[in-house]
mmCIF file of C-alpha atoms and ligand atoms in Angstrom:
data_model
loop_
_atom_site.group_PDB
_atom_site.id
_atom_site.type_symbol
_atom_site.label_atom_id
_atom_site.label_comp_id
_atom_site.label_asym_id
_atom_site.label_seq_id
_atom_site.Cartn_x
_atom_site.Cartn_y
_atom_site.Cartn_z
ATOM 1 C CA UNK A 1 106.532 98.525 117.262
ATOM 2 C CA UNK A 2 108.507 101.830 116.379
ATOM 3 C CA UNK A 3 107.860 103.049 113.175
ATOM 4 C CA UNK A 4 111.689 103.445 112.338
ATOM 5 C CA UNK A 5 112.234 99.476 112.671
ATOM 6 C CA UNK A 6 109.229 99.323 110.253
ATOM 7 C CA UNK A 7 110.878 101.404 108.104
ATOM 8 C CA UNK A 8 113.977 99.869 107.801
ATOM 9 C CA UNK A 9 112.972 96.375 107.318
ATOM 10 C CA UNK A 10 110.176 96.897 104.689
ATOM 11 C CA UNK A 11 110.992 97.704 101.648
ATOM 12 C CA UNK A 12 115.019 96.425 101.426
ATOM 13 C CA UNK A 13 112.662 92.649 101.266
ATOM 14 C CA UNK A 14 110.388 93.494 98.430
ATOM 15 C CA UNK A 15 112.819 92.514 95.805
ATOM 16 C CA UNK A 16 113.293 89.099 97.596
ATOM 17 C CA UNK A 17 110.100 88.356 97.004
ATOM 18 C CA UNK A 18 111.159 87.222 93.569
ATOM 19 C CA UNK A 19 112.302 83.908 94.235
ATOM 20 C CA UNK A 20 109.068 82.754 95.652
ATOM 21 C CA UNK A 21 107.901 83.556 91.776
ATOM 22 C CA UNK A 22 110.410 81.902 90.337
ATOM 23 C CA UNK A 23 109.868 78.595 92.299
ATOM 24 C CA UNK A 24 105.647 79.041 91.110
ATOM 25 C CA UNK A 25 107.020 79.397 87.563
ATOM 26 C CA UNK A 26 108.634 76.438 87.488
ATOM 27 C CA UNK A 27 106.073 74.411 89.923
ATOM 28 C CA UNK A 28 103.599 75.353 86.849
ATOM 29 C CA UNK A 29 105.258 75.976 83.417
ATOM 30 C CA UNK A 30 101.866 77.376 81.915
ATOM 31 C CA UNK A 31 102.442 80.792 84.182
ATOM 32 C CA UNK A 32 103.854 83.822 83.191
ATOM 33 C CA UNK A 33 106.795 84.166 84.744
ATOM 34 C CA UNK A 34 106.823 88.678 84.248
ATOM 35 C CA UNK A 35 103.015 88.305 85.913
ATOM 36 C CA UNK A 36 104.520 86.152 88.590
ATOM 37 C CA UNK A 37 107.156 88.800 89.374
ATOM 38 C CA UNK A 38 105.027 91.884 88.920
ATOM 39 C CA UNK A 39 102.147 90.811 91.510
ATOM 40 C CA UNK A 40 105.020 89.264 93.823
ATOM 41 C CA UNK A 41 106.604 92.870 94.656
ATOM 42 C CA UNK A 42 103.359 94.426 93.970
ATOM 43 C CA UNK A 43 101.926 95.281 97.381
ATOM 44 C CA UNK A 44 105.024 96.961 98.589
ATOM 45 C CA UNK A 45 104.387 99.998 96.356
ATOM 46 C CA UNK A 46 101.584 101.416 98.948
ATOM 47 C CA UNK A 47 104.410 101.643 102.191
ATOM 48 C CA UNK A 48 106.470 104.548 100.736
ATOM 49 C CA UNK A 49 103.232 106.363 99.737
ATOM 50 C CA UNK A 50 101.765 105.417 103.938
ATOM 51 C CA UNK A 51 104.986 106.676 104.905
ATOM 52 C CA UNK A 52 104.598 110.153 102.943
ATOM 53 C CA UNK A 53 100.860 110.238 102.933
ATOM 54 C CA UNK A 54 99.327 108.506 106.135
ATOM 55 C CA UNK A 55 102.356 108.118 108.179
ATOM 56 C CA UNK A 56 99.939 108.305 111.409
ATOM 57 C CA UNK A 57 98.970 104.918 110.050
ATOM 58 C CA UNK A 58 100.480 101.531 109.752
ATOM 59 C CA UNK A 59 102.611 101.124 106.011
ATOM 60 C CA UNK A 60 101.362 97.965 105.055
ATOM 61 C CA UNK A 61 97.268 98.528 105.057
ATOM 62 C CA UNK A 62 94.630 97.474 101.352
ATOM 63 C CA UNK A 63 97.345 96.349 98.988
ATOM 64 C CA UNK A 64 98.392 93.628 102.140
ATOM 65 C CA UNK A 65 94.346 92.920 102.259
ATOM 66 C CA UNK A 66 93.039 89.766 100.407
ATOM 67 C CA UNK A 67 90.594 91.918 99.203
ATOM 68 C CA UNK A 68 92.810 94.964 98.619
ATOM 69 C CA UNK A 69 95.356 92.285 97.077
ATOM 70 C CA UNK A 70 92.540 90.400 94.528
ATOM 71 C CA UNK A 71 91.184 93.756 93.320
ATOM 72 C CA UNK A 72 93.433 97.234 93.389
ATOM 73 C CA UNK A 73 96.621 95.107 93.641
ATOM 74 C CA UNK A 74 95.713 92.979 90.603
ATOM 75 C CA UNK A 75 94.889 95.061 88.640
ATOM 76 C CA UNK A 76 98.186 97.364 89.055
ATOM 77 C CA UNK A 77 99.837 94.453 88.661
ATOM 78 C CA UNK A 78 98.259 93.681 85.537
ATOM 79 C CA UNK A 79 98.920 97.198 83.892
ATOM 80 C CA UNK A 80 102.264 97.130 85.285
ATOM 81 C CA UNK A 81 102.964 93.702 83.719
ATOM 82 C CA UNK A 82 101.497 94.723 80.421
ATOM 83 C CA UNK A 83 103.080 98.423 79.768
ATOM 84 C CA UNK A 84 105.972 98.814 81.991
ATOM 85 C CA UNK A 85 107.239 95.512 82.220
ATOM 86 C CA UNK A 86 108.646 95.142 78.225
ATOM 87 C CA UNK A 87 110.311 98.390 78.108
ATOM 88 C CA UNK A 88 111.992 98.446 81.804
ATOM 89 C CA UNK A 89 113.199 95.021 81.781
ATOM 90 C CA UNK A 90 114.591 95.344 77.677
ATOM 91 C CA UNK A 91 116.060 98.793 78.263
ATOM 92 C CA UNK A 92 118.007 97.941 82.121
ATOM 93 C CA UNK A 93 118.636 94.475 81.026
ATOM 94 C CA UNK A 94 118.683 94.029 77.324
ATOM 95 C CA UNK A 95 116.514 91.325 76.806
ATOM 96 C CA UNK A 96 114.781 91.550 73.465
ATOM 97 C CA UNK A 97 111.369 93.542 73.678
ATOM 98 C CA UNK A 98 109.251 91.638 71.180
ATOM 99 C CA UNK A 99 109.497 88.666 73.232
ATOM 100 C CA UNK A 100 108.889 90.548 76.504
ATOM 101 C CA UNK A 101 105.896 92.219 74.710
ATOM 102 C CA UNK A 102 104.680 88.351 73.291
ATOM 103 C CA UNK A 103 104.491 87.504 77.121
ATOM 104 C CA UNK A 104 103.303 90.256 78.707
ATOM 105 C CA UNK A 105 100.461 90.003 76.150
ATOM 106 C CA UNK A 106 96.991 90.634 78.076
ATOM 107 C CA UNK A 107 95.470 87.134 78.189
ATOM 108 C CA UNK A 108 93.317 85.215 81.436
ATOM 109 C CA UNK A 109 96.776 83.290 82.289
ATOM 110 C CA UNK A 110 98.888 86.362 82.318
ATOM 111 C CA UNK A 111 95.851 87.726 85.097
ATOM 112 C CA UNK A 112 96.057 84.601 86.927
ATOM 113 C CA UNK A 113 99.757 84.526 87.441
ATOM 114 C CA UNK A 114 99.592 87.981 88.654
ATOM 115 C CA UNK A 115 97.165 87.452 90.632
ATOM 116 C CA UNK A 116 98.994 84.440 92.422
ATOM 117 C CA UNK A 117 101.992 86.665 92.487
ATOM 118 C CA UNK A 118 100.179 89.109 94.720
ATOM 119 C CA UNK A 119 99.139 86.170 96.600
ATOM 120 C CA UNK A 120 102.425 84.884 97.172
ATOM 121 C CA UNK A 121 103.484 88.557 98.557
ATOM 122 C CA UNK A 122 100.911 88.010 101.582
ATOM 123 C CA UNK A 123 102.153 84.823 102.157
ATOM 124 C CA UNK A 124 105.585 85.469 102.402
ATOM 125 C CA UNK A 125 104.681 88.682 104.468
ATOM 126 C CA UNK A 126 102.313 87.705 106.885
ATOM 127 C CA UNK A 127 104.617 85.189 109.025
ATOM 128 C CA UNK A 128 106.911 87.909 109.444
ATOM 129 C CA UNK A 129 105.006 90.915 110.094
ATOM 130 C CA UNK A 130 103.760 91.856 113.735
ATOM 131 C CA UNK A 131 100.649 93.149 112.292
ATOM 132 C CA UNK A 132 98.789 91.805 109.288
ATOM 133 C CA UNK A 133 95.761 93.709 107.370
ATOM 134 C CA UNK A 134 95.283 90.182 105.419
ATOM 135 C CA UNK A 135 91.280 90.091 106.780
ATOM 136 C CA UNK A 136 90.586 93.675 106.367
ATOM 137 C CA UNK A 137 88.244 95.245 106.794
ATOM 138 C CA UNK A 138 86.906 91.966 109.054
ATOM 139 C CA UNK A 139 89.210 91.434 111.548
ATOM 140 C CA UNK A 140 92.298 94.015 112.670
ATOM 141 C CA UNK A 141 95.778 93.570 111.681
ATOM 142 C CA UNK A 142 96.914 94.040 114.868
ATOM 143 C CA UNK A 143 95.149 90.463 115.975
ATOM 144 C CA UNK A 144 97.477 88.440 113.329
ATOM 145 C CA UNK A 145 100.511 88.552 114.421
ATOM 146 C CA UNK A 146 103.313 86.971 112.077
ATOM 147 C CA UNK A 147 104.084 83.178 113.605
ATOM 148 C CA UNK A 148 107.670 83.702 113.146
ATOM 149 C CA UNK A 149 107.318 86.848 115.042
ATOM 150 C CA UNK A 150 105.907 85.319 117.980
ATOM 151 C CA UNK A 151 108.792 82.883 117.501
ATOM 152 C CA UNK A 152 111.648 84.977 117.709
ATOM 153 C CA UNK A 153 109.682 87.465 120.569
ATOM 154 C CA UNK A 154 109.747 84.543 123.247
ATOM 155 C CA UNK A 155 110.946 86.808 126.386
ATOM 156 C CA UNK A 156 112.418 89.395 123.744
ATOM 157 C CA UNK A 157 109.165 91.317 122.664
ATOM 158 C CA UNK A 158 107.638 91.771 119.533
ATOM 159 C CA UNK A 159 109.795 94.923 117.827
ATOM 160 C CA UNK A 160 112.966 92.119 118.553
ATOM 161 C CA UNK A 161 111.278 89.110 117.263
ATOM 162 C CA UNK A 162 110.019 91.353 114.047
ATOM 163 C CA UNK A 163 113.443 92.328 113.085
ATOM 164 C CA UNK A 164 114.913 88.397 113.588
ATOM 165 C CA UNK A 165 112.655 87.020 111.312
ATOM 166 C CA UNK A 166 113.311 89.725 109.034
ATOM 167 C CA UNK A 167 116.513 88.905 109.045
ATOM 168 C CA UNK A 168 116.185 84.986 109.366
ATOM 169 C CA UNK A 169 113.609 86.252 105.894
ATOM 170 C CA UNK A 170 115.965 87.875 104.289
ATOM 171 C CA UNK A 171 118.823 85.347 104.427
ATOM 172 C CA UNK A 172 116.813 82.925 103.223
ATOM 173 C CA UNK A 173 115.822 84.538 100.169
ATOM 174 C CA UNK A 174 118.944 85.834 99.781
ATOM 175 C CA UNK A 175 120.434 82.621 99.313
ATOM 176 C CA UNK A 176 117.757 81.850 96.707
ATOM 177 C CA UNK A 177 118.503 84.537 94.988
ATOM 178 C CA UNK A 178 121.945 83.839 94.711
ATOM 179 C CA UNK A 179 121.477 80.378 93.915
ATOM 180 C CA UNK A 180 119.562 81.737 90.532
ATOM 181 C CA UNK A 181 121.426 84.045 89.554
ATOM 182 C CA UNK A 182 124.628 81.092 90.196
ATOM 183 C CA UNK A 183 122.187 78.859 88.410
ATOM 184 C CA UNK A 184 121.717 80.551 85.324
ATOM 185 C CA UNK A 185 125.064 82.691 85.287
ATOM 186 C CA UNK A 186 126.001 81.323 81.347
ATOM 187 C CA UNK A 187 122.975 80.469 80.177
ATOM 188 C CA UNK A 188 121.614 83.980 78.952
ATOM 189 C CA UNK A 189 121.109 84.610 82.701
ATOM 190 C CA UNK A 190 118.381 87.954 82.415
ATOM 191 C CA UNK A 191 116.310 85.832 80.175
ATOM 192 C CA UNK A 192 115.860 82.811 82.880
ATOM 193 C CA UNK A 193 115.564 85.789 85.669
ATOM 194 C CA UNK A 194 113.161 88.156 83.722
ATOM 195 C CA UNK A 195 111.251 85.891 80.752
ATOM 196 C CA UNK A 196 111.037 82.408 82.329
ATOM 197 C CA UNK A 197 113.210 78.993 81.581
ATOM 198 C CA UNK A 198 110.884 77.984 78.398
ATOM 199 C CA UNK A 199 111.934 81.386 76.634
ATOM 200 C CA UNK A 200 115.321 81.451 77.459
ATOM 201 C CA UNK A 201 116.017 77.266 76.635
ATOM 202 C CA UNK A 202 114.276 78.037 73.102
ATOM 203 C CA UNK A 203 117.412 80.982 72.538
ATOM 204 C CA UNK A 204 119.830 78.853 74.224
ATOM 205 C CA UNK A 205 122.911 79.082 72.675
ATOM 206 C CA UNK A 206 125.474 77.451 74.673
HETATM 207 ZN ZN1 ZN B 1 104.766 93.495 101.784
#
């Protein structure tokens, strides 16, 4: 696996993580749908700093961990949530900051959705990843390789089958985040993407 395929394919995903924490909002209505989000894209903020830092090593290493995931990952996801969520989202996006503030409140729910967030990262990632830290510090990445990987690599090798179901990945999500976005297009769209359906029906105003 060059590191240059790694490269390209990692991070341009992370943001299509988010329909994977859409569908979990709406599978469970009592989840907060900014914790959901948060923890979902979450893990991908320790491959640029491999890449500048530890670029001898592989980019996806604790934050792809269960352990890593449950503990460091959390709990960035849980500050991020809390104190950079409200002002990002109002300020891009315009939705109103008291009611991002009212969700992102620090409460035991608002820690469980990020940590099932985080959670849903790994399992989104590790079907589609030739190497996958998920057992650190037990058993080697390099031993769980992606099933969609192996898929793809029949007769091709792995670096080929890592970049098809990238793509295959990506497409899919793609379309799901399209769909939203198509879904909720006049229905004070950012609210449904960034506060959750329950919040944005309440202030429905079509
Ligand atoms: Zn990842």
């Amino acid at each position: 696996m060059s590191k240059s395929v790694g490269m390209l394919s990692a991070l341009p995903l992370t943001p299509l993580h988010y329909p994977f924490a859409k569908v979990l909002s709406k599978l469970d209505k009592r989840l907060i749908l900014p914790g959901l989000v948060v923890g979902s894209v979450i893990p991908d903020i320790e491959v640029p700093f491999m890449w500048v830092f530890f670029s001898e090593y592989q980019d996806h290493f604790i934050l792809h961990s269960l352990i890593g995931a449950l503990t460091l990952g959390l709990l960035a996801a849980v500050l991020v949530t809390r104190f950079l969520y409200p002002p990002i989202i109002s300020f891009v996006f315009g939705v109103d900051k008291d009611r991002l503030n009212e969700a992102c409140r620090l409460k035991p729910i608002l820690v469980l959705s990020c940590a099932i967030g985080v959670l849903s990262h790994l399992v989104l990632d590790v079907p589609m990843h030739p190497y996958n830290p998920i057992l650190w510090p037990w058993v080697p990445s390099s031993n769980i390789v992606g099933i969609l990987v192996l898929f793809f690599a029949q007769g091709n090798g792995i670096a080929v089958g890592f970049v098809r179901a990238n793509a295959l990945m990506s497409v899919v999500m793609l379309f799901f985040c399209v769909s939203i976005l198509v879904r909720y297009r006049k229905k004070k769209l950012w609210e449904h993407v960034w506060l959750g359906d329950d919040v944005g029906e309440s202030q429905r105003v079509d």
